[in-house]
Coordinates of C-alpha atoms in Angstrom, one line a residue:
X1 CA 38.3 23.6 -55.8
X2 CA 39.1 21.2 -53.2
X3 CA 43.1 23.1 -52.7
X4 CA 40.6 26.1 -52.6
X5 CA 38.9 24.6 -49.6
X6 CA 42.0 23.5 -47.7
X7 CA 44.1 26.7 -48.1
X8 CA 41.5 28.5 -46.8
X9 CA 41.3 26.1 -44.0
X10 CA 44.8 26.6 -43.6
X11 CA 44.6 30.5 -44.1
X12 CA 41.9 30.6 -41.2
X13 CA 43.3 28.2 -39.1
X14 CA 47.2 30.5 -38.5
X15 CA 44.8 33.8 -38.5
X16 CA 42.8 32.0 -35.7
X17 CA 45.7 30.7 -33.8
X18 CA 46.8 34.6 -33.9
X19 CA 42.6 35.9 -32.7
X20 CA 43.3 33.5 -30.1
X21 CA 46.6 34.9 -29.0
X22 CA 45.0 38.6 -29.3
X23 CA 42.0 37.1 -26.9
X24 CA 44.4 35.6 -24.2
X25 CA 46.6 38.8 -24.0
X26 CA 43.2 40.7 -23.6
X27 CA 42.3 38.4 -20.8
X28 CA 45.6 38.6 -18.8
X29 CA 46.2 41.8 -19.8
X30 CA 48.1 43.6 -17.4
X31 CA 48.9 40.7 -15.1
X32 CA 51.0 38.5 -18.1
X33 CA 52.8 41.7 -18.7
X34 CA 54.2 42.4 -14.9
X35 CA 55.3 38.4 -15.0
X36 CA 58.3 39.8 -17.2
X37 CA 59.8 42.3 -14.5
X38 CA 58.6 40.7 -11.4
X39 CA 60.9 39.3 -8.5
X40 CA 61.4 35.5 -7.6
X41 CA 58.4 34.4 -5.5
X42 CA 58.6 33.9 -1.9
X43 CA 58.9 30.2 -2.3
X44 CA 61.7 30.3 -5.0
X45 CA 63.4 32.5 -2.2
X46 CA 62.6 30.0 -0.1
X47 CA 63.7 26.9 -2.1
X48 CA 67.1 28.5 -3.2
X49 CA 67.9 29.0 0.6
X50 CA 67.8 25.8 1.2
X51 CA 64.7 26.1 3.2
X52 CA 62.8 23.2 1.6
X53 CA 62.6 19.6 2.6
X54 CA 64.9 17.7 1.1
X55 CA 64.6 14.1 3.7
X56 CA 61.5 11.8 3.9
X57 CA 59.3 10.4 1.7
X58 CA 57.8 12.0 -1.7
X59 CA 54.6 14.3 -1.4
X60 CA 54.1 13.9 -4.9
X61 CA 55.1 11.5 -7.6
X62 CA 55.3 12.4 -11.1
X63 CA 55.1 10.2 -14.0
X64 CA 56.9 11.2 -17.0
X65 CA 59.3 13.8 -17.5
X66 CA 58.5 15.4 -20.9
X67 CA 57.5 18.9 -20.7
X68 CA 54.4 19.0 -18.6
X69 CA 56.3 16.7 -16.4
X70 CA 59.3 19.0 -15.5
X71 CA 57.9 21.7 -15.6
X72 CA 55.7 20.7 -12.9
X73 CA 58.6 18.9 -10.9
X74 CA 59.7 22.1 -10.5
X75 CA 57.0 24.3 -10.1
X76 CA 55.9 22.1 -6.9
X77 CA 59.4 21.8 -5.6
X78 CA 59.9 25.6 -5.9
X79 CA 57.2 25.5 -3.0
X80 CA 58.8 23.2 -0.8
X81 CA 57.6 20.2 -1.4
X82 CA 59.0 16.9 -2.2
X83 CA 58.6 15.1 -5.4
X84 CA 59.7 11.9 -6.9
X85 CA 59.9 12.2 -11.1
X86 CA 59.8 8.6 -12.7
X87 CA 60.6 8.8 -16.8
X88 CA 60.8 5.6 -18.7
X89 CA 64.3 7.7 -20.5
X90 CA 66.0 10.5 -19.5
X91 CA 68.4 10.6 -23.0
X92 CA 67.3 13.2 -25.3
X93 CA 64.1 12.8 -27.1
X94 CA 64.6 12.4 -30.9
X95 CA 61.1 13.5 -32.1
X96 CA 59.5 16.3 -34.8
X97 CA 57.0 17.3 -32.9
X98 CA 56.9 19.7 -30.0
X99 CA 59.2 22.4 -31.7
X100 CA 57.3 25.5 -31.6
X101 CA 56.6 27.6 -28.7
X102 CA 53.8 29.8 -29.3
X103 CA 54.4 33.4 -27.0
X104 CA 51.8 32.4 -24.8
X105 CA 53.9 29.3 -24.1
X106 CA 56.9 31.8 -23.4
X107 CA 54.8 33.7 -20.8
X108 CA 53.8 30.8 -19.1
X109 CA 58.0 29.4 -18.9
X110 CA 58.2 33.5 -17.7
X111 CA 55.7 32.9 -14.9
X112 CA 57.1 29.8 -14.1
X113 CA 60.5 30.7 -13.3
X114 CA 61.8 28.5 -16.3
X115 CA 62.3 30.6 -19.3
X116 CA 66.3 29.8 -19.4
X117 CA 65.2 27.1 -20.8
X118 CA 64.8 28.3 -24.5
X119 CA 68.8 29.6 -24.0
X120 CA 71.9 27.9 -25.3
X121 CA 69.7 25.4 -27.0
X122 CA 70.1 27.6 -30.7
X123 CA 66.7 28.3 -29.8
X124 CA 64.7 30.5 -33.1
X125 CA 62.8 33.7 -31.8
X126 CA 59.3 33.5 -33.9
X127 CA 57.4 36.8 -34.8
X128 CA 54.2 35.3 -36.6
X129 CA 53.6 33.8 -39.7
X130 CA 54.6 34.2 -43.3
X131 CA 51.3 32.4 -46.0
X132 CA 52.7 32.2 -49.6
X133 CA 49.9 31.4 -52.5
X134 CA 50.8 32.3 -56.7
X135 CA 53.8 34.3 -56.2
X136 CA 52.5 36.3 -53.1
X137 CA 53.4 36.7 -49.6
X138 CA 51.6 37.3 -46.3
X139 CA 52.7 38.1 -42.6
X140 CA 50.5 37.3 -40.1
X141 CA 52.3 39.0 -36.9
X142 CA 51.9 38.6 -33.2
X143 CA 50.2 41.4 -31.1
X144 CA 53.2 41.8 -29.3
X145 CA 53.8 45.4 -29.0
X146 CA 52.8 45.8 -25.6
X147 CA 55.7 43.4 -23.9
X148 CA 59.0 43.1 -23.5
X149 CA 61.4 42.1 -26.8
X150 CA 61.8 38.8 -25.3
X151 CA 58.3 37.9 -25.4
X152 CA 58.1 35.9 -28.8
X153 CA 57.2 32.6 -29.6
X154 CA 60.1 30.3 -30.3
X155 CA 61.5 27.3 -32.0
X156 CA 64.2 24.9 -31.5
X157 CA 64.7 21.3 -31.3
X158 CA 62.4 19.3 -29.1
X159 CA 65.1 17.0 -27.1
X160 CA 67.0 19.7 -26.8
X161 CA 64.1 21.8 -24.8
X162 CA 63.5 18.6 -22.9
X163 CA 67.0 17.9 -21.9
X164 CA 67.5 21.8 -19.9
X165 CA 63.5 21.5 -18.7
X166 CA 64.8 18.3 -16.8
X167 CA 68.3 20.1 -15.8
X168 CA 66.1 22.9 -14.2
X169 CA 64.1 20.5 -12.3
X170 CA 66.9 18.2 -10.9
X171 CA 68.7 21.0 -9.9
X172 CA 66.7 21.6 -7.1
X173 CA 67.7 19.4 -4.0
X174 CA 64.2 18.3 -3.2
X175 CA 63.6 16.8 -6.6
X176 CA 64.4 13.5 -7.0
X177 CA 64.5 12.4 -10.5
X178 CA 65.3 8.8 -12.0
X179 CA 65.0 6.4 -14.7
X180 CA 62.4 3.7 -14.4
X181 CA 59.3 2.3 -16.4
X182 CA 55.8 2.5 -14.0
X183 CA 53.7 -0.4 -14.7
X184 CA 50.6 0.9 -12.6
X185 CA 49.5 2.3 -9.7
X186 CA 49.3 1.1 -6.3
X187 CA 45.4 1.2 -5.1
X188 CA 44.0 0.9 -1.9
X189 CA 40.4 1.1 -1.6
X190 CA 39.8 3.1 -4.5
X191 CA 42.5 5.3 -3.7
X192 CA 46.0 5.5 -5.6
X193 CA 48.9 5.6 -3.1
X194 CA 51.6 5.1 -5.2
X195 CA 53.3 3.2 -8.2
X196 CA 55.0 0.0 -8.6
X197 CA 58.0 0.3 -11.6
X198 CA 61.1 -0.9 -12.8
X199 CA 64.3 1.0 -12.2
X200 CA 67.2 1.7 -14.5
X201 CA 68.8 -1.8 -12.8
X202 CA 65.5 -3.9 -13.9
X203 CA 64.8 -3.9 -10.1
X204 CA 60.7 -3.9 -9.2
X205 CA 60.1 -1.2 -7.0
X206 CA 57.1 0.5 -5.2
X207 CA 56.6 4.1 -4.7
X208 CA 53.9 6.4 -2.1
X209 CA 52.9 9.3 -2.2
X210 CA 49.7 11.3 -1.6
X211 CA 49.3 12.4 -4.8
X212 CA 50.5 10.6 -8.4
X213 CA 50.4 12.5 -11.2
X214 CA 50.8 11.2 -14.7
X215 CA 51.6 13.0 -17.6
X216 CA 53.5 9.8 -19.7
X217 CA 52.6 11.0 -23.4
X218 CA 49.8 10.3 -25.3
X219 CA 50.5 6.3 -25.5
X220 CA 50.7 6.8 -21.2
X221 CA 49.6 3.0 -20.2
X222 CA 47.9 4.8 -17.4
X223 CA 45.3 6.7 -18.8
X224 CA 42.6 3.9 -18.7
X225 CA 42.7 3.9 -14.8
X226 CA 42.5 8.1 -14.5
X227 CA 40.2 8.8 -17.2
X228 CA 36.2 8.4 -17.4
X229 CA 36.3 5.0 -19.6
X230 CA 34.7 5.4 -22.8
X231 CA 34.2 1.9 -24.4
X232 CA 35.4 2.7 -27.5
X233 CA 31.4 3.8 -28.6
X234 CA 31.0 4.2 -32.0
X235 CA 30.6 8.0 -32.6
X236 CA 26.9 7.3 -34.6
X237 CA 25.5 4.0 -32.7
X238 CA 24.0 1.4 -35.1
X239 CA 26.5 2.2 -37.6
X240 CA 29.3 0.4 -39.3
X241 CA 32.1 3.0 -39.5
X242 CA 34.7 3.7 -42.4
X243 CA 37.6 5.0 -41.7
X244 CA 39.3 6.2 -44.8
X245 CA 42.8 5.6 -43.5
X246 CA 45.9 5.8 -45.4
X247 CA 47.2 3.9 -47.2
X248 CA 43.9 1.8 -46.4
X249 CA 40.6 2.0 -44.8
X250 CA 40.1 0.5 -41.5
X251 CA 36.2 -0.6 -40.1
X252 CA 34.2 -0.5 -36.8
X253 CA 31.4 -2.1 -36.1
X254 CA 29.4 -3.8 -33.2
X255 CA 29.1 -7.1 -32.6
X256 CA 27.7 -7.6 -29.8
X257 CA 26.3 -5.1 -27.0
X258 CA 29.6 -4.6 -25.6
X259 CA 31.8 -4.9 -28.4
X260 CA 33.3 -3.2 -31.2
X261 CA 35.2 -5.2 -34.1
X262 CA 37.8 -3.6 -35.7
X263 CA 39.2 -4.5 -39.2
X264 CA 42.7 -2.6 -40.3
X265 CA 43.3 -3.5 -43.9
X266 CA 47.0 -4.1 -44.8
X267 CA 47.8 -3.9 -48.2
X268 CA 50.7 -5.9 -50.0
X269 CA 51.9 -9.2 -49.7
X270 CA 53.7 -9.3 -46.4
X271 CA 52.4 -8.5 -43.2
X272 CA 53.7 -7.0 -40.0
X273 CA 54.6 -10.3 -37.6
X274 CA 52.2 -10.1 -34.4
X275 CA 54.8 -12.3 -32.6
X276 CA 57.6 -10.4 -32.4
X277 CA 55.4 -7.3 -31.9
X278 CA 55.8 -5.0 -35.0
X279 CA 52.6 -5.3 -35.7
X280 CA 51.4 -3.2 -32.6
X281 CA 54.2 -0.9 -33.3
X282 CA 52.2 -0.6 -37.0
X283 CA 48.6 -0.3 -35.7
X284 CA 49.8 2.3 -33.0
X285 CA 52.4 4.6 -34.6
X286 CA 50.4 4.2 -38.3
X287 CA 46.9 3.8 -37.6
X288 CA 45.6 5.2 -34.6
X289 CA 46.5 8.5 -34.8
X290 CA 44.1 8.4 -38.1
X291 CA 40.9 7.1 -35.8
X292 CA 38.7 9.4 -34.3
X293 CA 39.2 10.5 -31.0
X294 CA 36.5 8.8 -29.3
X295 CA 37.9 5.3 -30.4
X296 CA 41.8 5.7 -30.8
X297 CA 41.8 4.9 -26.4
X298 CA 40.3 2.0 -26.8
X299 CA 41.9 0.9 -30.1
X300 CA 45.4 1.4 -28.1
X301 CA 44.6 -0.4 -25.3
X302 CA 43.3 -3.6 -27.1
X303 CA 46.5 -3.8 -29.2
X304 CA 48.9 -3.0 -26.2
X305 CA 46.7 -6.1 -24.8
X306 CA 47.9 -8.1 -27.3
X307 CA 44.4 -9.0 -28.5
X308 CA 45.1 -9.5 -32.2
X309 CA 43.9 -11.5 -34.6
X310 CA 44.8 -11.8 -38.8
X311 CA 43.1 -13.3 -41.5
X312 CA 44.2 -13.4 -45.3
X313 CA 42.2 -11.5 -47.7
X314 CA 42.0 -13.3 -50.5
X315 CA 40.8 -11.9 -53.9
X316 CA 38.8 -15.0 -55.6
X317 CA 36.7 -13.6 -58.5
X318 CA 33.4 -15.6 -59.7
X319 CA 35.1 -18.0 -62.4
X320 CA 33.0 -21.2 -62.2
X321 CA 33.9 -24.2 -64.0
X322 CA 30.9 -26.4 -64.4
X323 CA 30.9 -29.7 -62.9
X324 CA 28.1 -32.5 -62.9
X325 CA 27.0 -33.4 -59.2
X326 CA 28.8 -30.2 -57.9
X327 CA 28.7 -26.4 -57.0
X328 CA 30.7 -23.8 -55.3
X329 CA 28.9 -21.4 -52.7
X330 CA 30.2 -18.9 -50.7
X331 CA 33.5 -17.8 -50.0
X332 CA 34.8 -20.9 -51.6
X333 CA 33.4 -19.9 -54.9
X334 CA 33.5 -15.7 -54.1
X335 CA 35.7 -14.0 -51.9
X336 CA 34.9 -9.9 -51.7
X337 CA 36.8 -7.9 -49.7
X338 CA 35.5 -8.0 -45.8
X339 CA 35.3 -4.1 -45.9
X340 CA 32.3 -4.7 -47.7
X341 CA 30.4 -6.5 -44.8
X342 CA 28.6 -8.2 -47.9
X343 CA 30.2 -11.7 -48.0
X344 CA 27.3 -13.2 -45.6
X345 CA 24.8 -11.0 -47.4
X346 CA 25.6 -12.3 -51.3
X347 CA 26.2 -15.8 -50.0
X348 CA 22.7 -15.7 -48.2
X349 CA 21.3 -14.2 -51.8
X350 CA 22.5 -16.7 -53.5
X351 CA 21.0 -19.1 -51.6
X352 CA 17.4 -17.9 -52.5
X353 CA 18.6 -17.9 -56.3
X354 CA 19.9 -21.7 -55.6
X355 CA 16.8 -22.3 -53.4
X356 CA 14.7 -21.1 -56.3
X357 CA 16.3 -23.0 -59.3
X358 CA 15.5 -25.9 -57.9
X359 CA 12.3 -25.7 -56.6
X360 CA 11.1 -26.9 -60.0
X361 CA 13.0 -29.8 -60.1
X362 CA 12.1 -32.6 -58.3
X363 CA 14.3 -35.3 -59.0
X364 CA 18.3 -34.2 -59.1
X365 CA 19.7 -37.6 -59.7
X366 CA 20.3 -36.7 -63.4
X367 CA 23.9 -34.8 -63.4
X368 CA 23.5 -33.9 -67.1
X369 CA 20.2 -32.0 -66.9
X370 CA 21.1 -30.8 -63.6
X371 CA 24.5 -28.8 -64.4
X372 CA 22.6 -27.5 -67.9
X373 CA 19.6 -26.1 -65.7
X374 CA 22.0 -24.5 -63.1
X375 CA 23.9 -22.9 -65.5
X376 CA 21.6 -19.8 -65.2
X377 CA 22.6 -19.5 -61.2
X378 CA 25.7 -17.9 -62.2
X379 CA 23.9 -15.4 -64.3
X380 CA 20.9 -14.3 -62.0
X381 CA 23.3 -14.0 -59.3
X382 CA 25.3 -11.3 -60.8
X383 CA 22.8 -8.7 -60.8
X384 CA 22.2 -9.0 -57.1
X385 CA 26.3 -9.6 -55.9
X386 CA 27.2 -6.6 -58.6
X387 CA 25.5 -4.1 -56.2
X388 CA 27.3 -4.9 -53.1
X389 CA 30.7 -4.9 -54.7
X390 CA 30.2 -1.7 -55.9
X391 CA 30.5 -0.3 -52.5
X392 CA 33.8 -1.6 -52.1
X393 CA 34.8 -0.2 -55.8
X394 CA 33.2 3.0 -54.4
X395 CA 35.3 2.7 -50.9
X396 CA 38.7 2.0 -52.6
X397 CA 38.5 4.6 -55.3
X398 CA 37.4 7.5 -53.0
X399 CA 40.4 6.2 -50.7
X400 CA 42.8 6.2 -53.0
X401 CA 41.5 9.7 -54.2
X402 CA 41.6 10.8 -50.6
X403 CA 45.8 9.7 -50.1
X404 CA 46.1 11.4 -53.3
X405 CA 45.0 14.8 -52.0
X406 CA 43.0 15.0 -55.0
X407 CA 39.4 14.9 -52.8
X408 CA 39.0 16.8 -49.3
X409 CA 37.2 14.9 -46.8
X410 CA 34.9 18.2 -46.4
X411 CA 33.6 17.0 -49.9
X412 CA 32.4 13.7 -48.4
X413 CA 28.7 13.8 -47.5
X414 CA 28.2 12.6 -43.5
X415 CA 25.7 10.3 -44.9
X416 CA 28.7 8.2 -45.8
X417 CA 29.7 8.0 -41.9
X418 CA 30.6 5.2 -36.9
X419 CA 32.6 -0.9 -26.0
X420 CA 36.3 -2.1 -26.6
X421 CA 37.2 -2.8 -30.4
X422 CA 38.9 -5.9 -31.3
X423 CA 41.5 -4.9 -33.6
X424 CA 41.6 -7.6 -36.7
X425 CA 44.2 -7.1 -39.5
X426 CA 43.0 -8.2 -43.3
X427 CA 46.1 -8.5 -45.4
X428 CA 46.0 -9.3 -49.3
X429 CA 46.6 -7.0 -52.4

């Protein structure tokens, strides 16, 4: 039942993706289809006469020089102006993601002037997609019968893409691209005039322009200072939130009015080192892209911060060995894992069942008697401790269920549901 429910997510989500591409060509209509045959624009006619400035300072500064990047370094320079493109490494990205084009994609590259950049890259022409299910096949094909046999979606290797994207740009003269990592923005009175960064040589340099323009990735270490700050709120306020993570669950909750804890639970014996920094490298490249959106910001930029703290999670089961004149309490006689949030809760419970055994006994000065009446404290406690470490059993099994594939998270109830969190890492078995 639950392959049922994601294949026919699956199913809807590619015949969606090909609605939407039937709306969009609806909504263009006639204009996308002209971008095919058209002539070079006035300003490209411009720009390729050398009629463009090529002297003076930048008019605009880019920030990264991935796709969005590029593509805009030459868009703006097509029109004459200036513009300075900073990329933290101009090799060719390595990555597997960023490889298919979708034909709306193409017509955009059309539009821009830039669609040579899908040629002598092996580049894949895409016509739709193919949905196989019990021995049977599917095509799901693009409405493309109304353009030209060039307009398709394609598919190649991301770096690859990148690499002639950034050849297109630097080729015209008023485009100034270079290596260098931008550490943050230059502000005067509220308004950005610039960035400071570190060039290919490891020399600090400063930038101006009237107008920055980031577009670093999705780890950019610039978004916090462009984008409407959201706190890291909890999605559901008053809430302690699960995150059913793989290959563990991670927890949010508040601890104060303008903070957020966050517990990342690493399983095994050996844990990432903090020091050397592969523990950030774990909690961003592993765990955050699991968080929900409205936290992973935050989460990034308190582990980029450096702000992390570990603790062992130690698994210390309820075995007492009774001793005249003594008692264990707490986490010294019962660890449970922190995911729980029930270590204060049983410790506070067992307390009252303390509190209450010896109410009736006025004098304690006789070990013997003592130890013999106490040894029903380990027995009234149970019922009340068994309760709360049942949610962890309950947490751990639907996890491990959950990395299995063997339960959709549609089949989880949102009764079971989440200011900067403080990332914490819990390591243990």
């Amino acid at each position: 039942m639950e392959m049922d429910m994601m294949e026919e997510c699956i199913v809807g989500g590619l015949i969606a993706l090909v609605l939407g591409f039937m709306l969009l060509h609806r909504l263009v209509g006639k204009r996308e289809k002209n971008i095919v045959t058209k002539s070079p624009s006035d300003a490209q006619k411009s720009s390729e006469n050398g009629a463009c400035k090529k002297d003076g300072p930048p008019d605009v500064v880019i920030v990264g020089a991935g796709v969005a990047g590029s593509a805009l370094a030459y868009s703006l320079a097509k029109d004459g102006r200036i513009v300075q493109v900073i990329e933290r490494d101009l090799s060719q990205p390595d990555r597997i993601v960023g490889e298919l084009l979708q034909p709306g994609g193409y017509l955009k590259l059309v539009e821009l002037g830039m669609e040579e950049c899908v040629a002598g890259i092996d580049s894949q022409q895409v016509y739709g997609y193919t949905l196989y299910k019990e021995g049977k096949y599917a095509k799901l094909t693009y409405p493309l019968q109304q353009y030209n046999s060039d307009v398709t979606g394609r598919s190649f290797h991301h770096g690859r893409f990148i690499q002639r994207l950034r050849e297109k740009a630097a080729s015209l003269p008023n485009v100034r691209m270079e290596q260098g990592t931008v550490t943050s923005l230059i502000e005067e009175k509220g308004t950005v005039k610039g960035v400071k960064y570190k060039n290919k040589d490891g020399q600090n340099v400063k930038t101006f322009a009237p107008l920055t323009i980031v577009c670093d990735g999705c780890f950019s270490n610039l978004r916090k200072n462009l984008c409407i700050p959201q706190n890291g709120k909890l999605p559901h306020p008053n809430h302690g939130h699960v995150i059913l993570a793989n290959p563990s669950p991670v927890l949010f909750y508040p601890v104060s009015s303008t903070e957020v804890r966050c517990l990342v639970d690493i399983p095994g014996s050996k844990m990432p080192s903090i020091s050397n920094g592969d523990m950030a490298k774990y909690l961003i490249s592993e765990m955050a892209p699991q968080l929900p959106h409205e936290l992973r910001d935050a989460f990034i930029d308190q582990v980029e911060k450096g702000d992390i703290r570990s603790m062992p999670n130690r698994s210390l089961p309820a075995s007492p060995l009774p001793t005249p004149g003594a008692l264990l309490l707490g986490d010294a006689f019962n660890m449970r894992h922190p995911l729980t949030g029930g270590g204060m809760t049983v410790a506070l419970s067992d307390v009252v069942v303390l509190r209450d055994l010896l109410r009736p006994m006025p004098d304690l000065a006789h070990a013997a008697s003592l130890t013999k009446h106490l040894e029903s404290f380990y027995t009234l406690r149970k019922v009340r401790s068994a309760t709360l470490h049942g949610s962890l059993c309950f947490l751990t099994v639907l996890n491990r269920l959950l990395t299995l594939g063997l339960v959709s998270a549609g089949c989880i109830d949102n009764q079971y549901s989440s200011r900067s969190p403080v990332p914490g890492v819990l390591s243990g078995p």
